[in-house]
PDB file of C-alpha atoms in Angstrom:
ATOM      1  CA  UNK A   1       0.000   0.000   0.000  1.00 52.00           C
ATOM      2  CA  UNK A   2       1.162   3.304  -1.046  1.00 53.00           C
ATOM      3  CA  UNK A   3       0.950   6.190   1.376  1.00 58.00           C
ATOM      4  CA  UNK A   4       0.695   9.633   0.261  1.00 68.00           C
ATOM      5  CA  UNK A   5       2.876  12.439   1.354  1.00 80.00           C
ATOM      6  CA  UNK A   6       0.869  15.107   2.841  1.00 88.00           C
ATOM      7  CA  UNK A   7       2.308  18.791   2.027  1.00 92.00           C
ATOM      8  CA  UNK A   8       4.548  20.765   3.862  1.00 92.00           C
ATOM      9  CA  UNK A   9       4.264  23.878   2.335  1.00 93.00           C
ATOM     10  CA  UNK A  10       1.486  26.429   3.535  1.00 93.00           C
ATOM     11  CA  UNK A  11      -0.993  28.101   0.423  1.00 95.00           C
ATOM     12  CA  UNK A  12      -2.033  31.048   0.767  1.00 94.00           C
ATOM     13  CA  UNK A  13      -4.354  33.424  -1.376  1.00 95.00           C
ATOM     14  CA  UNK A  14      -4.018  37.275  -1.290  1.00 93.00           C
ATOM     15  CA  UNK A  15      -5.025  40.372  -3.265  1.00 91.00           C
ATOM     16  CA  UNK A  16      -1.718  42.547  -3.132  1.00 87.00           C
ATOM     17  CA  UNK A  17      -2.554  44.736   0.255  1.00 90.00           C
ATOM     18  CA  UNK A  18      -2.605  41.240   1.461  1.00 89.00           C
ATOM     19  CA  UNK A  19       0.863  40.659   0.841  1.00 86.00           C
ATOM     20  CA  UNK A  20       1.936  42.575   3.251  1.00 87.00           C
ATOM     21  CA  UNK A  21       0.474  40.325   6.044  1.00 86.00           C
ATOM     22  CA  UNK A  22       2.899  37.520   5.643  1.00 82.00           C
ATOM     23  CA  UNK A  23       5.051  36.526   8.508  1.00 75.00           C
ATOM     24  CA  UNK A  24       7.868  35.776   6.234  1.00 73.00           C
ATOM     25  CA  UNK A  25       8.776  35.837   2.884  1.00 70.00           C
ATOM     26  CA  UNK A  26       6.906  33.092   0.599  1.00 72.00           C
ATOM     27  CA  UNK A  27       9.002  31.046  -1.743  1.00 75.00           C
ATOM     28  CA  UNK A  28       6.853  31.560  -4.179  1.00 78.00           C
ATOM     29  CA  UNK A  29       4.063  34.124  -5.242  1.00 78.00           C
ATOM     30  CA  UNK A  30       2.080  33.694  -8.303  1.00 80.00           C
ATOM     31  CA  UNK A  31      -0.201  35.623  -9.566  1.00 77.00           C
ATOM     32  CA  UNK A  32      -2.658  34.245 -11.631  1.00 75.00           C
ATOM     33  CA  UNK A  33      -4.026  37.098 -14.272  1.00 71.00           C
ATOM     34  CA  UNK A  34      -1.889  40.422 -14.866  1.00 66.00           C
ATOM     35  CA  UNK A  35       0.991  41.522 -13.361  1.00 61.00           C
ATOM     36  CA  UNK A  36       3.884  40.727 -14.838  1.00 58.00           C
ATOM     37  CA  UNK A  37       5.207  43.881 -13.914  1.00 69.00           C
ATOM     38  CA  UNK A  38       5.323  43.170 -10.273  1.00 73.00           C
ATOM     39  CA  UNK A  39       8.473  42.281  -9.226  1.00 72.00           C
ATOM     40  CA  UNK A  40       9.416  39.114  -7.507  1.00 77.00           C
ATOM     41  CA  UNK A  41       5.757  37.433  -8.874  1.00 83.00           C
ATOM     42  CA  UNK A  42       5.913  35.037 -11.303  1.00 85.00           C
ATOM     43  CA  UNK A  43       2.996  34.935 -13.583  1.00 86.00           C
ATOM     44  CA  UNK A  44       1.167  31.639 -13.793  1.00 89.00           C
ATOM     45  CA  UNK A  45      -1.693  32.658 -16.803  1.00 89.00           C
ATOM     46  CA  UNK A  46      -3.203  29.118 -16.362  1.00 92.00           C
ATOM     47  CA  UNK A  47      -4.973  29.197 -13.292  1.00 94.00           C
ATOM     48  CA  UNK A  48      -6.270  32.487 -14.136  1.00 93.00           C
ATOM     49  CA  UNK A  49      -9.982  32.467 -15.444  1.00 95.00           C
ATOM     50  CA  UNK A  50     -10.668  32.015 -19.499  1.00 94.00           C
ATOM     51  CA  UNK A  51     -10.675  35.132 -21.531  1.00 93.00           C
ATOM     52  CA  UNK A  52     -14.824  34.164 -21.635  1.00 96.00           C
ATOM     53  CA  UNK A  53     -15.082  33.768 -18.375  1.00 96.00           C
ATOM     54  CA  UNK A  54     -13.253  37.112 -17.659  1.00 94.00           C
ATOM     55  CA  UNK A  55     -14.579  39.355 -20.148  1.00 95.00           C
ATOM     56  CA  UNK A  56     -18.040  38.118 -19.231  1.00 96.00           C
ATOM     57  CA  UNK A  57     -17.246  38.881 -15.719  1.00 95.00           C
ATOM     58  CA  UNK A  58     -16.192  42.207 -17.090  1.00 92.00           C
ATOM     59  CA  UNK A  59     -18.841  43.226 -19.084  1.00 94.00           C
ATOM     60  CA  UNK A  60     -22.012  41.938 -17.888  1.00 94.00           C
ATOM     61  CA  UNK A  61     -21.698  40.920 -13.925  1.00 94.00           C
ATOM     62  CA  UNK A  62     -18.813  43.433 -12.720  1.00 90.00           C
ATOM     63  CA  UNK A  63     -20.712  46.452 -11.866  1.00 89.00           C
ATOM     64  CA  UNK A  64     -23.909  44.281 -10.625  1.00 91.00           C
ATOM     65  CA  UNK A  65     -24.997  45.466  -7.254  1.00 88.00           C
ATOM     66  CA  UNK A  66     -26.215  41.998  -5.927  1.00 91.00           C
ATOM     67  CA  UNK A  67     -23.861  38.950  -6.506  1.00 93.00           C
ATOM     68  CA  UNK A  68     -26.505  36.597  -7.768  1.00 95.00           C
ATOM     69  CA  UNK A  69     -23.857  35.681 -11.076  1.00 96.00           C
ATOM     70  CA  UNK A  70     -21.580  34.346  -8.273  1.00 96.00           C
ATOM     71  CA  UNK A  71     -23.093  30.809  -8.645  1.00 97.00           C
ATOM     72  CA  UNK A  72     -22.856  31.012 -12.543  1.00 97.00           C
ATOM     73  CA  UNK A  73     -18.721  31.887 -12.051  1.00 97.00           C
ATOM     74  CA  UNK A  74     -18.031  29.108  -9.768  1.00 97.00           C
ATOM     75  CA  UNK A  75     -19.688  26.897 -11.868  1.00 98.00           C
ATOM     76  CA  UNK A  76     -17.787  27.451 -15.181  1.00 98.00           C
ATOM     77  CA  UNK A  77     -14.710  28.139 -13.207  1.00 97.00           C
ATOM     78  CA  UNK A  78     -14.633  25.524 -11.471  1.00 97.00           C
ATOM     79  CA  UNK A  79     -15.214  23.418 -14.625  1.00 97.00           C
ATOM     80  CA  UNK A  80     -12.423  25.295 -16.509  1.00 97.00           C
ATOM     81  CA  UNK A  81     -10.075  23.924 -13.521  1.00 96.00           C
ATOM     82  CA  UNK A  82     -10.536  20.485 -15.187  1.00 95.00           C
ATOM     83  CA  UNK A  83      -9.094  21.205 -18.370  1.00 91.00           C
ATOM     84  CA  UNK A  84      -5.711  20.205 -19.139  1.00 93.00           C
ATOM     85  CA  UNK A  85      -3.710  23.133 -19.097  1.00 94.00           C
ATOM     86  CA  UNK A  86      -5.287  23.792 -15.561  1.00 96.00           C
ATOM     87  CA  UNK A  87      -4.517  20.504 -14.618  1.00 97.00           C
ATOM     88  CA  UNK A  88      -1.106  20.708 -15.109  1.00 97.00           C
ATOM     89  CA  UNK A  89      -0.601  24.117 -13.139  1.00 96.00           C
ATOM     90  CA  UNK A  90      -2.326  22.813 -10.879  1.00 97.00           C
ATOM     91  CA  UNK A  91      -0.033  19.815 -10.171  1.00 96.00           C
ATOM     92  CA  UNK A  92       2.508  21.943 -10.769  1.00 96.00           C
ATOM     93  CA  UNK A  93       2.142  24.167  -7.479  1.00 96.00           C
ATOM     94  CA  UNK A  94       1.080  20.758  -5.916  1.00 96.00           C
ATOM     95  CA  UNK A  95       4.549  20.104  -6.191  1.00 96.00           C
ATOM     96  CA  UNK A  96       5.859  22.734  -4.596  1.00 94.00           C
ATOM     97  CA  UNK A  97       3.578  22.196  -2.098  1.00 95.00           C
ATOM     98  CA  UNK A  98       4.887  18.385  -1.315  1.00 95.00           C
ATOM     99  CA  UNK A  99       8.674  19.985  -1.575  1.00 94.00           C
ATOM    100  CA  UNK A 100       7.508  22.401   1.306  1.00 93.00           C
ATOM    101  CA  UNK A 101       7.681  25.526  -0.387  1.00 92.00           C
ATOM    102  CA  UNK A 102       5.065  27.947   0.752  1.00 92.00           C
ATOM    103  CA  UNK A 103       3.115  29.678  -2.060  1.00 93.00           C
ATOM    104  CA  UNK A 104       0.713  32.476  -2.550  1.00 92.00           C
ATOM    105  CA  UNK A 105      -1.854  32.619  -4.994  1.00 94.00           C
ATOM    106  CA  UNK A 106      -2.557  36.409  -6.288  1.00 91.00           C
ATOM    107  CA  UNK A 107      -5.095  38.186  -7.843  1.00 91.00           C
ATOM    108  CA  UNK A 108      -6.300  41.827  -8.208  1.00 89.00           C
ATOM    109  CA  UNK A 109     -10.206  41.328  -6.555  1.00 91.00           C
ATOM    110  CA  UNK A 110     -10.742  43.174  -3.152  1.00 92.00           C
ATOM    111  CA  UNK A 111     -13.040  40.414  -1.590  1.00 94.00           C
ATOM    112  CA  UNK A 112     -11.522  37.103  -1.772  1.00 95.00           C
ATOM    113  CA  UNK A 113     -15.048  35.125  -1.504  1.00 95.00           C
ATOM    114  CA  UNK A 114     -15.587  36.494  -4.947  1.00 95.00           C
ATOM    115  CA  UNK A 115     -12.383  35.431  -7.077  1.00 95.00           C
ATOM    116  CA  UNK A 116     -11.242  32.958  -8.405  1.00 95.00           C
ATOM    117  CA  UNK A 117      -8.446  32.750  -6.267  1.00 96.00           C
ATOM    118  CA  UNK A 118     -10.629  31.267  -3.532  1.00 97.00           C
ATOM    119  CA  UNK A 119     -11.565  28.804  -5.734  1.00 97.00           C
ATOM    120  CA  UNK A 120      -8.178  27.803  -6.421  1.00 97.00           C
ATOM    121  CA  UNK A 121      -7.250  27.529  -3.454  1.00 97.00           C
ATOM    122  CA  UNK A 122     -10.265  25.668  -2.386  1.00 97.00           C
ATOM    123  CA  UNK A 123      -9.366  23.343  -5.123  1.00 97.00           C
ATOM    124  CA  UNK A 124      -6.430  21.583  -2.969  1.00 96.00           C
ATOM    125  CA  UNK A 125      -8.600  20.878   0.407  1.00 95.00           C
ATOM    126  CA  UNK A 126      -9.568  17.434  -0.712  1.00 92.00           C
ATOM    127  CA  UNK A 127      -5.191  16.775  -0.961  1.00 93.00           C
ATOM    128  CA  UNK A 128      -5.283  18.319   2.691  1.00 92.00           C
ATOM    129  CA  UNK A 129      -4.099  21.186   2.057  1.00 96.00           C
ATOM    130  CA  UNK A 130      -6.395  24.519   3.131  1.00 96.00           C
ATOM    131  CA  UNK A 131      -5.818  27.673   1.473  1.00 97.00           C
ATOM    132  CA  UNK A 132      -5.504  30.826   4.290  1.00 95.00           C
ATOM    133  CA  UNK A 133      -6.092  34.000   3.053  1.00 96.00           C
ATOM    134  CA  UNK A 134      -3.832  36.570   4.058  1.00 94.00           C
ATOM    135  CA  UNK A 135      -6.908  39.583   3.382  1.00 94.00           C
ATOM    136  CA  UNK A 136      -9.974  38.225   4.267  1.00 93.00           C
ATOM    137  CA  UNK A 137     -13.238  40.440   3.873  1.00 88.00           C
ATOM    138  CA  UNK A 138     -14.401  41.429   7.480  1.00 73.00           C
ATOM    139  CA  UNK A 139     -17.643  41.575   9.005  1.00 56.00           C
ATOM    140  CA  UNK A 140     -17.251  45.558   9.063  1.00 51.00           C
ATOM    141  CA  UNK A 141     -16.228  45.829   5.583  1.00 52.00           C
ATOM    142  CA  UNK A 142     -19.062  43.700   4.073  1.00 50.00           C
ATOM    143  CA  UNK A 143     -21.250  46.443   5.900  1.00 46.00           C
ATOM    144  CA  UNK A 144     -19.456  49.283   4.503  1.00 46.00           C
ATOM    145  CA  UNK A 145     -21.209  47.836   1.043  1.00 44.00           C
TER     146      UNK A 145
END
């Protein structure tokens, strides 16, 4: 019988004002739409959402006032995670994971329980891993909206 390694490496998901929360530097940060510009961050395009998926965020659910598209995102996101190019990112910071490097997962939204960086993260609880992230929308801030 074959035992699994369980990961060493922490995961964490951030928008950039997050970044500043971490106790120490990560080994890796990846961010995973724009931002190649960002020093230190290397881009991983993959586990970013489609150019559909995004530009339909863009132009028809962005500006909504309620979040009832939410469930619509997930689903095809969530979906798009099981293509192969997805797949293979995915394994990829797996990996990194299992060598115990500590990685962050970054993305641009302000609320984390609406991007697709939550869902990312997410995606590695059922390999024991659980994603913390470093800027979590608080109580007081959802009723500033």
């Amino acid at each position: 019988m074959t035992t699994l390694r369980k990961p060493t490496g922490r995961l964490y998901t951030s928008n950039l004002p997050g970044l500043k929360k971490l106790n120490k530097t990560a080994d890796r940060l990846l961010i995973t739409r724009a931002g190649a510009e960002i020093s230190n961050v290397e881009p991983v395009r993959a586990l970013s959402p489609s150019p559909e998926l995004f530009h339909t965020y863009l132009d028809e659910w962005k500006d909504r006032p309620d979040k009832g598209w939410w469930p619509e995102y997930e689903r095809r996101f969530r979906r798009e995670l099981e293509s192969g190019e997805k797949r293979t990112a995915l394994r990829e910071v797996y990996k990194r994971l299992l060598r115990g490097q500590d990685v962050v997962l970054i993305c641009f939204c302000k609320d984390h329980r609406y991007c697709h960086r939550r869902l990312v993260g997410e995606f590695y609880g059922e390999y024991g891993v659980q994603a913390e992230e470093l800027n979590p929308v608080t109580v007081e801030q959802i009723d500033l909206f």
